[in-house]
Coordinates of C-alpha atoms in Angstrom, one line a residue:
M759 CA 108.2 106.7 60.3
K760 CA 109.0 103.5 58.3
F761 CA 107.3 101.0 60.7
K762 CA 103.9 102.3 59.4
L763 CA 104.7 100.8 56.0
T764 CA 103.9 97.5 57.6
W765 CA 100.2 98.2 57.2
I766 CA 100.6 98.1 53.4
P767 CA 101.4 94.3 53.2
F768 CA 99.6 93.5 56.5
V769 CA 96.1 94.4 55.3
P770 CA 96.0 92.2 52.1
L771 CA 98.0 89.3 53.7
A772 CA 95.8 89.3 56.8
L773 CA 92.7 89.0 54.6
I774 CA 94.3 86.2 52.6
A775 CA 95.2 84.4 55.8
C776 CA 91.7 84.8 57.1
F777 CA 90.2 83.4 53.9
C778 CA 92.6 80.4 53.9
K779 CA 91.6 79.6 57.5
L780 CA 87.9 80.0 57.0
A781 CA 88.0 78.1 53.7
Q782 CA 88.7 74.9 55.6
G783 CA 85.1 75.0 56.8
L784 CA 83.5 76.8 53.9
F785 CA 84.6 74.4 51.1
P786 CA 84.9 70.7 51.0
E787 CA 88.4 69.3 51.1
G788 CA 90.1 69.7 47.8
A789 CA 87.4 72.0 46.3
L790 CA 89.6 75.1 46.5
F791 CA 92.3 74.6 43.8
G792 CA 92.7 71.0 45.0
L793 CA 94.2 72.1 48.4
S794 CA 93.5 70.0 51.4
A795 CA 92.6 71.5 54.8
L796 CA 96.2 70.8 56.1
M797 CA 97.7 72.6 53.1
L798 CA 95.4 75.6 53.7
D799 CA 96.4 75.6 57.3
Y800 CA 100.1 75.7 56.2
I801 CA 99.4 78.6 53.9
Y802 CA 97.7 80.4 56.8
M803 CA 100.7 79.9 59.0
G804 CA 103.1 80.8 56.2
I805 CA 101.3 84.1 55.6
T806 CA 101.5 84.9 59.3
A807 CA 105.2 84.3 59.2
L808 CA 105.5 86.5 56.1
I809 CA 103.7 89.3 57.9
F810 CA 106.2 88.9 60.8
I811 CA 109.1 89.2 58.3
F812 CA 107.7 92.4 56.8
A813 CA 107.1 93.9 60.3
L814 CA 110.6 93.0 61.3
I815 CA 112.2 94.6 58.3
F816 CA 110.2 97.9 58.3
T817 CA 110.6 98.3 62.1
L818 CA 114.3 97.6 62.3
I819 CA 115.1 100.1 59.5
D820 CA 113.1 102.7 61.3
K821 CA 115.7 104.9 63.0
K822 CA 113.3 107.8 63.9
M823 CA 111.0 105.9 66.2
A824 CA 111.3 106.8 69.9
R825 CA 112.3 104.2 72.4
Y826 CA 109.5 105.1 74.8
Y827 CA 105.8 105.8 74.4
S828 CA 103.2 107.4 76.7
P829 CA 99.8 105.9 76.2
V830 CA 96.8 108.1 75.3
R831 CA 93.1 107.7 75.6
N832 CA 91.9 104.7 73.6
I833 CA 88.2 104.0 74.0
P834 CA 88.1 100.9 71.7
A835 CA 91.0 99.3 73.5
G836 CA 89.3 100.1 76.9
L837 CA 86.1 98.4 75.8
L838 CA 88.0 95.3 74.5
A839 CA 90.0 95.2 77.8
I840 CA 86.7 95.0 79.7
L841 CA 85.4 92.2 77.5
L842 CA 88.7 90.4 77.9
T843 CA 88.3 90.8 81.7
L844 CA 84.9 89.1 81.7
S845 CA 86.0 86.2 79.4
L846 CA 89.2 85.6 81.3
A847 CA 87.5 85.6 84.7
G848 CA 84.9 83.1 83.5
D849 CA 87.5 80.9 81.9
G850 CA 89.8 80.9 85.0
A851 CA 86.9 80.1 87.3
D852 CA 85.6 77.3 85.0
T853 CA 89.1 75.8 84.7
L854 CA 89.7 75.7 88.5
I855 CA 86.2 74.2 89.1
R856 CA 86.8 71.5 86.5
V857 CA 90.3 70.6 87.8
F858 CA 89.3 70.4 91.5
G859 CA 86.0 68.7 90.6
A860 CA 87.7 65.9 88.7
G861 CA 89.8 65.1 91.7
Q862 CA 93.0 64.9 89.7
I863 CA 95.5 67.7 90.4
N864 CA 97.0 69.1 87.2
V865 CA 99.6 71.7 88.0
L866 CA 99.6 73.3 84.5
S867 CA 95.8 73.6 84.5
I868 CA 95.7 75.1 88.0
L869 CA 98.4 77.5 87.0
D870 CA 96.4 78.4 83.8
G871 CA 93.3 79.1 85.9
V872 CA 95.1 81.3 88.4
L873 CA 96.9 83.3 85.7
S874 CA 93.6 83.7 83.9
L875 CA 92.1 85.3 87.0
L876 CA 95.1 87.5 87.5
S877 CA 95.1 88.5 83.9
A878 CA 91.5 89.6 84.2
V879 CA 92.5 91.9 87.0
V880 CA 95.3 93.3 84.8
F881 CA 92.9 94.0 81.9
V882 CA 90.6 95.8 84.3
V883 CA 93.4 98.2 85.2
L884 CA 94.5 98.6 81.6
G885 CA 90.9 99.2 80.6
F886 CA 90.6 102.1 83.0
H887 CA 93.9 103.4 81.8
H888 CA 92.7 103.4 78.3
F889 CA 89.5 105.2 79.2
L890 CA 91.1 107.8 81.4
G891 CA 94.4 108.2 79.5
N892 CA 96.4 107.4 82.7
R893 CA 100.1 107.4 81.8
N894 CA 101.5 106.1 85.1
G895 CA 102.3 102.5 84.3
K896 CA 105.1 102.0 86.7
R897 CA 102.8 101.0 89.6
F898 CA 101.8 97.8 87.9
V899 CA 105.0 96.6 86.3
L900 CA 104.8 93.0 87.7
M901 CA 101.0 92.7 87.1
N902 CA 101.3 93.7 83.4
V903 CA 103.4 90.6 82.8
M904 CA 100.5 88.3 83.8
P905 CA 98.9 88.1 80.3
A906 CA 102.2 87.1 78.9
L907 CA 102.7 84.4 81.5
M908 CA 99.1 83.1 80.9
C909 CA 99.7 82.8 77.2
G910 CA 103.1 81.1 77.9
V911 CA 101.4 78.5 80.1
R912 CA 98.8 77.8 77.4
M913 CA 101.6 77.4 74.9
I914 CA 103.1 74.8 77.1
L915 CA 99.7 73.1 77.4
C916 CA 99.6 72.9 73.6
F917 CA 102.9 71.2 73.5
V918 CA 101.8 68.7 76.1
Q919 CA 98.7 67.9 74.1
F920 CA 100.7 67.3 71.0
T921 CA 102.6 64.5 72.7
T922 CA 99.5 62.4 73.1
I923 CA 98.1 62.7 69.5
S924 CA 99.3 62.5 66.0
I925 CA 101.0 65.6 64.6
R926 CA 98.5 65.5 61.7
L927 CA 95.7 65.9 64.1
A928 CA 97.4 68.5 66.3
D929 CA 96.1 72.0 66.2
V930 CA 99.3 73.8 65.4
S931 CA 97.5 77.1 64.6
S932 CA 96.7 77.6 68.3
L933 CA 100.3 77.2 69.1
I934 CA 101.3 79.9 66.6
C935 CA 98.7 82.2 68.1
Y936 CA 99.9 81.8 71.7
I937 CA 103.6 82.2 70.7
F938 CA 103.0 85.6 69.1
A939 CA 100.6 86.7 71.8
T940 CA 103.1 85.8 74.5
L941 CA 105.8 87.8 72.8
F942 CA 103.5 90.8 72.2
F943 CA 102.1 91.0 75.8
F944 CA 105.6 90.6 77.3
N945 CA 107.1 93.4 75.3
Y946 CA 104.0 95.6 75.7
A947 CA 104.3 95.2 79.5
V948 CA 108.0 96.3 79.3
A949 CA 107.1 99.3 77.2
L950 CA 104.3 100.3 79.6
S951 CA 106.7 100.2 82.5
L952 CA 109.1 102.6 80.8
T953 CA 112.0 100.3 81.5
K954 CA 115.3 101.2 79.9
T955 CA 115.5 99.0 76.8
K956 CA 116.5 99.5 73.3
S957 CA 113.8 97.5 71.5
A958 CA 110.8 96.8 73.7
L959 CA 108.6 99.1 71.8
K960 CA 109.8 97.9 68.4
N961 CA 109.3 94.3 69.5
T962 CA 105.7 95.2 70.5
I963 CA 105.1 96.2 66.9
I964 CA 107.0 93.4 65.4
F965 CA 105.1 90.7 67.2
G966 CA 101.8 92.6 67.2
F967 CA 101.1 92.4 63.5
P968 CA 101.5 88.6 63.2
A969 CA 99.6 88.1 66.4
V970 CA 96.6 89.8 64.9
A971 CA 96.9 87.9 61.7
A972 CA 97.0 84.6 63.6
L973 CA 94.4 85.2 66.4
L974 CA 91.5 86.7 64.5
P975 CA 91.3 84.0 61.7
Y976 CA 91.7 81.2 64.1
A977 CA 89.1 82.6 66.6
L978 CA 86.6 83.2 63.8
Y979 CA 87.2 79.7 62.4
R980 CA 86.6 78.1 65.8
L981 CA 83.5 80.2 66.6
M982 CA 81.9 79.6 63.2
F983 CA 82.5 75.9 62.7
Y984 CA 83.3 74.4 66.1
I985 CA 80.7 76.1 68.3
D986 CA 79.4 74.1 71.2
S987 CA 75.8 74.8 71.8
Q988 CA 75.4 72.5 74.8
N989 CA 78.3 73.9 76.9
I990 CA 78.6 77.6 76.4
L991 CA 81.8 77.8 78.5
A992 CA 83.5 75.5 76.1
N993 CA 83.5 78.4 73.5
I994 CA 85.1 80.8 75.8
R995 CA 88.7 80.2 74.7
P996 CA 88.1 81.1 71.0
L997 CA 86.1 84.1 72.3
E998 CA 89.1 85.2 74.4
M999 CA 91.4 84.9 71.4
F1000 CA 89.0 87.0 69.3
F1001 CA 88.9 89.8 71.8
M1002 CA 92.7 89.4 72.3
G1003 CA 93.3 89.9 68.6
L1004 CA 91.0 92.9 68.4
Y1005 CA 92.7 94.4 71.5
I1006 CA 96.2 94.0 69.9
F1007 CA 94.9 95.6 66.7
A1008 CA 93.6 98.6 68.7
I1009 CA 97.0 99.0 70.4
L1010 CA 98.8 98.9 67.0
M1011 CA 96.4 101.5 65.7
E1012 CA 97.2 103.7 68.7
L1013 CA 100.9 103.3 68.2
S1014 CA 100.7 104.1 64.5
C1015 CA 98.7 107.3 65.1
F1016 CA 100.4 108.7 68.2
M1017 CA 103.9 107.4 68.0
R1018 CA 106.5 110.2 68.1
D1019 CA 110.0 110.3 66.6
K1020 CA 113.0 110.3 68.9
D1021 CA 113.9 114.0 68.1
S1022 CA 110.6 115.2 69.7
V1023 CA 111.0 113.1 72.9
T1024 CA 113.3 114.3 75.7
I1025 CA 114.3 111.5 78.1
I1026 CA 115.0 112.7 81.6
D1027 CA 116.6 110.0 83.9
E1028 CA 116.0 110.0 87.6
D1029 CA 119.5 111.2 88.2
D1030 CA 119.0 114.1 85.9
A1031 CA 115.7 114.9 87.5
A1032 CA 117.3 114.9 91.0
Q1033 CA 120.1 117.1 89.7
A1034 CA 117.5 119.5 88.2
Q1035 CA 115.7 119.7 91.5
G1036 CA 119.0 120.2 93.3
D1037 CA 119.5 123.6 91.7
V1038 CA 116.9 124.8 94.2
N1039 CA 117.5 122.7 97.3
V1040 CA 120.0 120.0 98.0
R1041 CA 119.6 117.7 101.0
S1042 CA 122.8 116.8 102.7
D1043 CA 122.9 114.9 105.9
D1044 CA 119.3 115.7 106.6
F1045 CA 119.9 119.4 106.1
I1046 CA 118.5 121.5 103.2
T1047 CA 121.1 123.9 101.9
G1048 CA 121.0 126.3 99.0
T1049 CA 123.2 125.8 96.0
T1050 CA 124.0 129.3 95.1
K1051 CA 127.5 129.3 93.7
E1052 CA 128.5 132.7 95.2
D1053 CA 127.3 134.2 98.4
E1054 CA 125.7 137.6 97.8
T1055 CA 127.4 139.0 100.9
D1056 CA 130.8 138.2 99.4
R1057 CA 130.2 140.0 96.1
H1058 CA 131.7 143.5 96.5
D1059 CA 134.4 145.5 94.9
D1060 CA 137.6 146.5 96.7
S1061 CA 136.8 150.1 96.5
S1062 CA 133.2 149.8 97.8
Y1063 CA 134.2 150.1 101.5
L1064 CA 135.1 153.8 101.4
T1065 CA 132.1 154.7 99.3
T1066 CA 129.4 152.8 101.2
Q1067 CA 130.5 153.0 104.8
D1068 CA 129.6 155.8 107.2
T1069 CA 132.7 157.4 108.6
S1070 CA 131.1 160.0 110.9
D1071 CA 132.1 158.2 114.1
F1072 CA 135.8 157.5 113.1
L1073 CA 138.9 159.4 114.4
Y1074 CA 139.4 161.5 111.3
Q1075 CA 137.3 164.1 109.6
E1076 CA 137.6 165.6 106.2
M1077 CA 138.1 169.4 106.5
K1078 CA 137.6 172.0 103.9
Q1079 CA 140.6 174.3 103.3
E1080 CA 139.9 178.0 103.5
D1081 CA 141.4 180.5 101.1
N1082 CA 142.9 182.6 104.0
S1083 CA 146.5 181.7 103.8
D1084 CA 147.6 184.1 106.5
R1085 CA 145.7 182.1 109.1
L1086 CA 148.3 179.7 110.5
T1087 CA 146.4 178.4 113.5
P1088 CA 143.0 176.8 113.2
D1089 CA 140.0 177.9 115.2
S1090 CA 139.8 176.3 118.6
S1091 CA 136.2 175.3 117.9
E1092 CA 137.2 173.1 115.0
V1093 CA 139.6 171.0 117.0
D1094 CA 137.5 170.4 120.1
G1095 CA 137.1 166.8 120.9
Y1096 CA 140.1 165.5 118.9
L1097 CA 143.1 163.7 120.3
T1098 CA 145.6 166.4 119.2
E1099 CA 145.4 170.1 119.6
I1100 CA 147.7 172.9 118.5
V1101 CA 148.9 174.9 121.4
E1102 CA 150.8 178.2 121.0
E1103 CA 154.1 178.3 122.8
D1104 CA 154.4 181.0 125.4
G1105 CA 158.2 181.4 125.3
D1106 CA 158.6 182.6 121.7
D1107 CA 161.5 185.2 121.7
R1108 CA 161.4 186.0 118.0
P1109 CA 160.9 189.6 117.1
K1110 CA 157.6 190.7 115.7
D1111 CA 159.1 191.8 112.3
Y1112 CA 160.8 188.4 111.8
E1113 CA 158.8 187.5 108.8
K1114 CA 159.4 190.8 107.0
R1115 CA 163.2 190.5 107.6
L1116 CA 163.1 187.1 106.0
D1117 CA 161.6 188.6 102.9
E1118 CA 164.3 191.3 102.8
I1119 CA 167.0 188.7 103.1
D1120 CA 165.6 186.7 100.3
K1121 CA 165.5 189.8 98.1
L1122 CA 169.1 190.6 98.9
I1123 CA 170.2 187.1 98.1
L1124 CA 168.4 187.4 94.7
E1125 CA 170.2 190.7 93.8
I1126 CA 173.6 189.3 94.7
S1127 CA 173.1 186.3 92.5
E1128 CA 172.0 188.5 89.5
K1129 CA 175.1 190.7 89.9
S1130 CA 177.4 187.7 90.0
N1131 CA 175.9 186.4 86.8

């Protein structure tokens, strides 16, 4: 499948993007080809956008990729999901404690903390699914969207922070990270729920590659050069982004290894499944009836009646004819019990040689006809 060709430009471009981001802390400003930290940051974001373009092209021209995917066992993704659970739970609790401890109600911050806790629950479930290979994702359709909502709220928080500082001092890289992460987790949730869409699985791949290229360099940069040794919980956001990037990378590896083409996947809708089950039993008005098209009792030939039915008790009986032609009257024992009976008439006044005379008359008529000819 052609979408796998995205790995060819992704690997070198992702390494270049990581180098450009880390170079801001490794080298003094202007030491690397005279580039400033802001210019290196722009190169890092430009490479991320270039990876997005390559993923978009190779995925859209792929006509063999199936529209649906059944997850398989993925141990690395399960471990990363558990690590994400711990970091998100700690981050959400710390956010809520700080907001309510300050005495100033901030709706976005409270929403961020609540969604972080809910996302931790989602990643627990996803982690067990990755460990066990559970393919039933329809039970948690709404819950799977929580990571996307959390990233969306954090994206809004980045916009709000940019309004209070100069654009030169704004951390635009974090905004890029949350944009691609939001789009990835939303489409991944739709793909897991097996919702009828044309491009949810393709969008997961399209936004997954740039999300990895943006999250991992940014998280490493923050963890290496902006570590807070006094407040450990202040480093939890970059740690979350690092685990998030690795988790997306594991999902992309799974999709690349186990994705099937559309010719090998048979899609059975609920209506088709109900129709298939209806060949055995059909429920109609709370009654279960068979769906045999022709009743077996009605399947018989027109001539099968006489050959299959017993006629011993009917008013007729088939009699075998005897060769004795001189016997004109049947035996009385053969007609006992029938409705009709042959009775000899007592007043017969014909002579006894009546039959012989008939024969002589016939012979006489025959001789006369021969003489006349």
